[in-house]
Each structure stands twice: as structure tokens, then as C-alpha cells.
XYZ file of C-alpha atoms in Angstrom:
285
model
C 0.000 0.000 0.000
C 1.383 3.325 -1.109
C 1.022 6.365 1.086
C 1.535 9.913 -0.289
C 2.493 12.611 2.156
C 1.547 16.141 1.161
C 3.629 19.008 2.514
C 2.020 22.200 3.476
C 3.705 25.293 1.989
C 3.507 28.646 3.702
C 3.026 31.200 0.873
C 3.543 34.886 1.775
C 0.428 36.904 2.058
C -0.191 39.371 -0.790
C -1.118 42.838 0.467
C -3.528 44.741 -1.762
C -4.252 48.448 -1.682
C -7.552 49.907 -2.543
C -7.537 51.230 -6.180
C -9.113 54.431 -7.403
C -11.823 52.469 -9.074
C -12.686 50.644 -5.889
C -12.276 53.612 -3.491
C -14.817 56.356 -4.161
C -13.142 58.815 -1.798
C -9.758 58.673 -3.568
C -11.386 58.972 -6.959
C -13.341 62.048 -5.852
C -10.231 63.749 -4.501
C -8.327 63.101 -7.727
C -11.118 64.590 -9.808
C -11.161 67.731 -7.673
C -7.409 68.050 -7.941
C -7.586 67.713 -11.722
C -10.339 70.305 -11.955
C -8.362 72.671 -9.741
C -5.286 72.261 -11.940
C -7.296 72.922 -15.110
C -8.886 75.995 -13.517
C -5.479 77.361 -12.531
C -4.115 76.817 -16.021
C -7.126 78.453 -17.647
C -7.105 81.462 -15.321
C -3.637 82.730 -16.199
C -1.899 83.766 -19.408
C 1.305 85.420 -20.555
C 1.403 88.323 -22.995
C 4.666 88.203 -24.917
C 6.677 91.094 -26.380
C 5.100 92.302 -29.605
C 1.585 91.635 -28.299
C -1.077 93.716 -26.588
C -3.754 92.199 -24.369
C -7.421 93.183 -24.219
C -9.552 91.968 -21.322
C -13.123 90.957 -22.051
C -15.484 90.448 -19.089
C -19.070 89.322 -19.548
C -18.931 90.451 -23.181
C -17.592 93.928 -22.431
C -14.164 95.052 -23.663
C -11.988 96.861 -21.141
C -10.615 100.249 -22.166
C -7.185 99.435 -20.753
C -4.462 97.715 -22.733
C -2.387 94.994 -21.138
C 1.348 95.181 -21.765
C 3.731 92.224 -21.917
C 3.765 90.052 -18.781
C 1.776 87.388 -16.841
C -1.886 87.996 -15.959
C -4.610 86.161 -14.065
C -8.363 86.286 -14.672
C -11.591 84.476 -13.927
C -11.982 81.928 -16.725
C -15.736 81.632 -16.139
C -16.523 85.317 -16.693
C -13.480 86.794 -18.425
C -10.841 86.179 -21.047
C -7.768 87.981 -22.353
C -7.466 88.506 -26.108
C -3.976 88.859 -27.588
C -3.364 91.020 -30.656
C 0.019 91.206 -32.370
C 1.621 94.625 -32.746
C 4.838 93.415 -34.362
C 5.383 93.816 -38.106
C 3.727 91.103 -40.177
C 3.740 90.338 -43.901
C 0.673 90.175 -46.113
C 1.834 88.444 -49.305
C -0.369 88.456 -52.399
C -0.167 87.035 -55.911
C -2.500 89.203 -57.968
C -3.700 89.416 -61.558
C -3.751 93.168 -62.158
C -5.006 95.098 -65.218
C -2.847 97.551 -67.148
C -3.823 100.818 -68.801
C -4.384 99.182 -72.205
C -6.518 96.412 -70.682
C -3.967 93.606 -70.488
C -3.604 91.390 -67.425
C -0.273 90.812 -65.729
C 0.595 88.721 -62.695
C 2.380 90.405 -59.820
C 3.864 89.117 -56.579
C 3.744 91.866 -53.989
C 4.020 92.002 -50.203
C 2.816 94.511 -47.627
C 4.620 94.901 -44.309
C 2.427 96.487 -41.634
C 1.623 96.467 -37.918
C -1.286 97.361 -35.671
C -1.045 100.537 -33.625
C -0.833 99.463 -29.949
C -3.247 102.195 -28.895
C -5.757 101.123 -31.559
C -5.945 97.408 -30.738
C -9.262 97.755 -28.877
C -10.935 99.536 -31.806
C -9.437 97.097 -34.315
C -10.800 94.092 -32.425
C -14.183 95.715 -31.784
C -14.731 96.691 -35.435
C -13.011 93.922 -37.400
C -12.438 91.007 -35.006
C -9.377 88.775 -35.143
C -9.604 88.429 -38.942
C -8.684 92.080 -39.447
C -5.881 91.287 -41.916
C -8.240 89.765 -44.464
C -11.164 92.085 -43.745
C -9.346 95.429 -43.884
C -5.667 95.227 -44.738
C -5.534 92.793 -47.642
C -8.798 93.936 -49.234
C -7.599 97.550 -49.308
C -4.138 96.482 -50.417
C -5.431 94.512 -53.402
C -7.627 97.420 -54.480
C -4.732 99.886 -54.268
C -2.364 97.634 -56.246
C -4.902 97.222 -59.042
C -5.554 100.964 -59.103
C -1.874 101.932 -59.308
C -0.961 99.280 -61.893
C -3.979 100.323 -63.963
C -2.356 103.747 -64.409
C 0.575 102.251 -66.356
C 0.894 100.577 -69.721
C 2.299 97.057 -69.681
C 5.651 98.178 -71.074
C 5.883 100.888 -68.404
C 5.602 98.316 -65.630
C 8.912 96.927 -66.916
C 10.542 100.204 -67.943
C 9.568 102.391 -64.969
C 11.713 102.202 -61.856
C 10.155 99.636 -59.494
C 10.816 101.906 -56.519
C 8.499 104.507 -58.035
C 5.591 102.044 -58.244
C 6.277 100.825 -54.699
C 6.273 104.433 -53.462
C 2.915 105.190 -55.103
C 1.340 102.035 -53.635
C 2.882 102.799 -50.236
C 1.460 106.331 -50.150
C -2.046 105.260 -51.145
C -2.326 102.215 -48.858
C -0.920 104.234 -45.936
C -3.617 106.858 -46.390
C -6.240 104.120 -46.718
C -5.540 102.103 -43.534
C -3.922 104.662 -41.213
C -7.186 105.903 -39.736
C -8.314 102.288 -39.246
C -5.486 101.584 -36.792
C -2.742 100.200 -39.035
C 0.733 101.465 -39.930
C 2.322 100.635 -43.292
C 5.999 99.721 -42.906
C 6.937 98.859 -46.498
C 5.657 97.709 -49.877
C 7.773 95.163 -51.764
C 7.040 94.550 -55.446
C 8.796 91.225 -55.935
C 7.945 90.347 -59.534
C 5.747 91.196 -62.515
C 4.972 88.418 -64.991
C 3.227 88.621 -68.358
C 1.895 85.889 -70.650
C 4.695 84.839 -73.061
C 3.075 86.260 -76.207
C 2.370 89.604 -74.560
C 5.844 89.736 -73.077
C 7.367 89.089 -76.517
C 5.211 91.790 -78.106
C 6.174 94.307 -75.440
C 9.824 93.340 -75.757
C 9.711 93.822 -79.553
C 8.026 97.183 -79.133
C 10.604 98.330 -76.621
C 13.364 97.160 -78.955
C 11.848 99.103 -81.869
C 11.549 102.204 -79.730
C 15.173 101.874 -78.669
C 16.232 101.573 -82.307
C 14.129 104.624 -83.176
C 15.730 106.611 -80.382
C 19.150 105.492 -81.563
C 18.358 106.607 -85.128
C 17.146 109.973 -83.867
C 20.402 110.320 -81.970
C 22.427 109.538 -85.107
C 20.408 112.026 -87.181
C 20.817 114.684 -84.522
C 24.546 114.011 -84.412
C 24.836 114.281 -88.198
C 22.779 117.478 -88.207
C 25.090 119.016 -85.644
C 28.090 117.881 -87.685
C 26.621 119.556 -90.781
C 26.047 122.744 -88.823
C 29.635 122.606 -87.621
C 30.934 122.158 -91.156
C 28.752 125.024 -92.394
C 30.065 127.318 -89.685
C 33.602 126.273 -90.543
C 32.981 126.953 -94.242
C 31.545 130.383 -93.452
C 34.608 131.167 -91.386
C 36.933 130.106 -94.211
C 34.900 132.133 -96.708
C 35.034 135.242 -94.547
C 38.749 134.766 -94.094
C 39.304 134.457 -97.844
C 37.137 137.514 -98.514
C 39.139 139.517 -96.014
C 42.429 138.450 -97.632
C 41.096 139.156 -101.118
C 39.873 142.582 -100.089
C 43.254 143.427 -98.578
C 45.072 142.247 -101.692
C 42.722 144.258 -103.944
C 43.471 147.472 -102.073
C 47.216 146.864 -102.398
C 46.879 146.183 -106.127
C 44.872 149.377 -106.640
C 47.503 151.432 -104.876
C 50.264 149.761 -106.850
C 48.516 150.402 -110.160
C 47.885 154.032 -109.247
C 51.554 154.479 -108.484
C 52.462 153.026 -111.856
C 50.097 155.398 -113.657
C 51.462 158.395 -111.815
C 54.990 157.382 -112.746
C 54.043 157.285 -116.391
C 52.412 160.702 -116.154
C 55.454 162.214 -114.494
C 57.732 160.850 -117.163
C 55.504 162.196 -119.921
C 56.990 165.255 -121.787
C 53.679 167.022 -121.890
C 52.665 169.269 -119.018
C 49.647 168.084 -117.105
C 47.573 169.167 -114.161
C 46.768 166.233 -111.873
C 43.968 166.562 -109.370
C 43.884 163.792 -106.760
C 41.669 162.970 -103.808
C 44.597 163.269 -101.466
C 44.785 159.543 -100.948
C 46.899 158.704 -103.993
C 50.625 159.184 -103.605
C 52.084 162.297 -105.188
C 55.233 161.721 -107.232
C 57.180 164.860 -108.198
C 59.559 164.688 -111.105
C 62.732 166.445 -110.096
C 64.083 166.530 -113.688
C 64.616 170.062 -115.035
C 63.439 171.037 -118.519
């Protein structure tokens, strides 16, 4: 007969701690702690350099502006709105008309910023989408207006700085009273359809050739005038020499005649004008 002896093992007792899911009190405390943390995070904000804060409480906008720094507020009744006052770029690719009715493509950028003292009015009137509502809409209209004053060839021939200056002046006057300051206008490129560009290029080339021909004609005309003046001077010089020689020849001939008269055996009375030389024959009869 076989007997089996079983040994009794003493296993260590496993200690269990109450979990959050099994302990309602711990779970409630954790929820309150989480809510408190969220409330603290939502009730404070930091306004960075280049920003201005506007406090809105129960729908009303405060008249004061908040400068850079940390701020606290009641997240249930208030909020702080941040508006950038640093310079930003509004880049546009536009199809603009020219004076003769053609369409050219331009890449142009506007650099602007919001006046810090006007942030409240900007937000109240235009909201946070003020760039699209006011700035870019006015900018596109001004660019089309200025480019429409030039022919297509002039957009290539005229100094780009001049066009930028005209756009800058008009857009500045348009958005200044709305709370925006124009920093710069950058006309990056102007592109035409290939066939129009070739036509304009040929026209500009023909005009350059015409101007060159006018310059050559003007140069030749001035050369002819110079030669005519030179010929007149030579003619006057020759006339002066001829006149001087003629007077000498007249005097010489008169002297010869007087000599013949003096040597003549016949007596003569000679009346002169006092200018002809008097030759007296000293021969005795």
C-alpha cells in the first residue's frame, strides 16, 4: 500500500491596496485636484513682447491695454485677447489690369503692424480676422488701381521703386485711420503671358532703335552745322584776304600810272583825292 504525504507550503500573504476604481473617496479627490489644476491653467496667461492684451469680461471690452507680462483672470466670466503689434507680412499674388486692358501677374508684399493704442478699436470693429477684412482687401484694391495707371511696357521700364512708393502712399492713407501702420511695400515680380511679353519686348526694342536713329540724325545734323560754320569762317577769311590784296593792287597800279604821267613830256595838271601818292619829277626842262 502506497502512502503519499503532502507538505504544506507557507506562501507569503499578498497585500492589496484599494484602487481608485474601488475607493470612491480617492477617486473624488483626484477629480477635484484635476479640476483645480485645469482651472489654474485656464485662469492665467502670458502676454509676450510684440503683443497687446485686451480683457473681455461678460462680453464687455476693457478700455485698458495689457502690456507684456503674466496675468490672471476668472476663466468663467473673463478672457484675455492677444493682438500682435509686431510687423507682419501680407503676401499676395494678384492678376492686375494695365492701362491698355492687359492682365499681368504680380507678386507683392505689404509689411504692416497694428497701432498698440488702436488694438481695442481694431478688435471691436473687425475682429481677429482684421488682416483679411481690412488690410488685404484695401491692399489689393490699391495695387490694381496703381498698376492700372501704367501701360504694360511701363511696368517693366519704370523704376520699381516709383511704383512701390505710389502704392505705399495710397495704402498708408487708406488704412492709417483704421489703426494700421504701413511699414513697407515690396514689389517682388511682374509676370506677363509669353506672347504679350514678346510683343512688349519687340516694341521696346523698336523704340530703342528709333531713339538710336534719332540720336544719329541729330549728331549728323550738328556735324553739318559745324561744317557750315567752318565753311563760313573760311569764306570770310578768304574775302578779307582778297579785299586786302585788292586794295594793295589798286595802290600799286595808281603808283604806276602816276609814274608814267610824271615821265611824260607834256605838261599836265593832276587833281587827286589826297589819298593817292604824289610823285614829283625832279628833272629840269
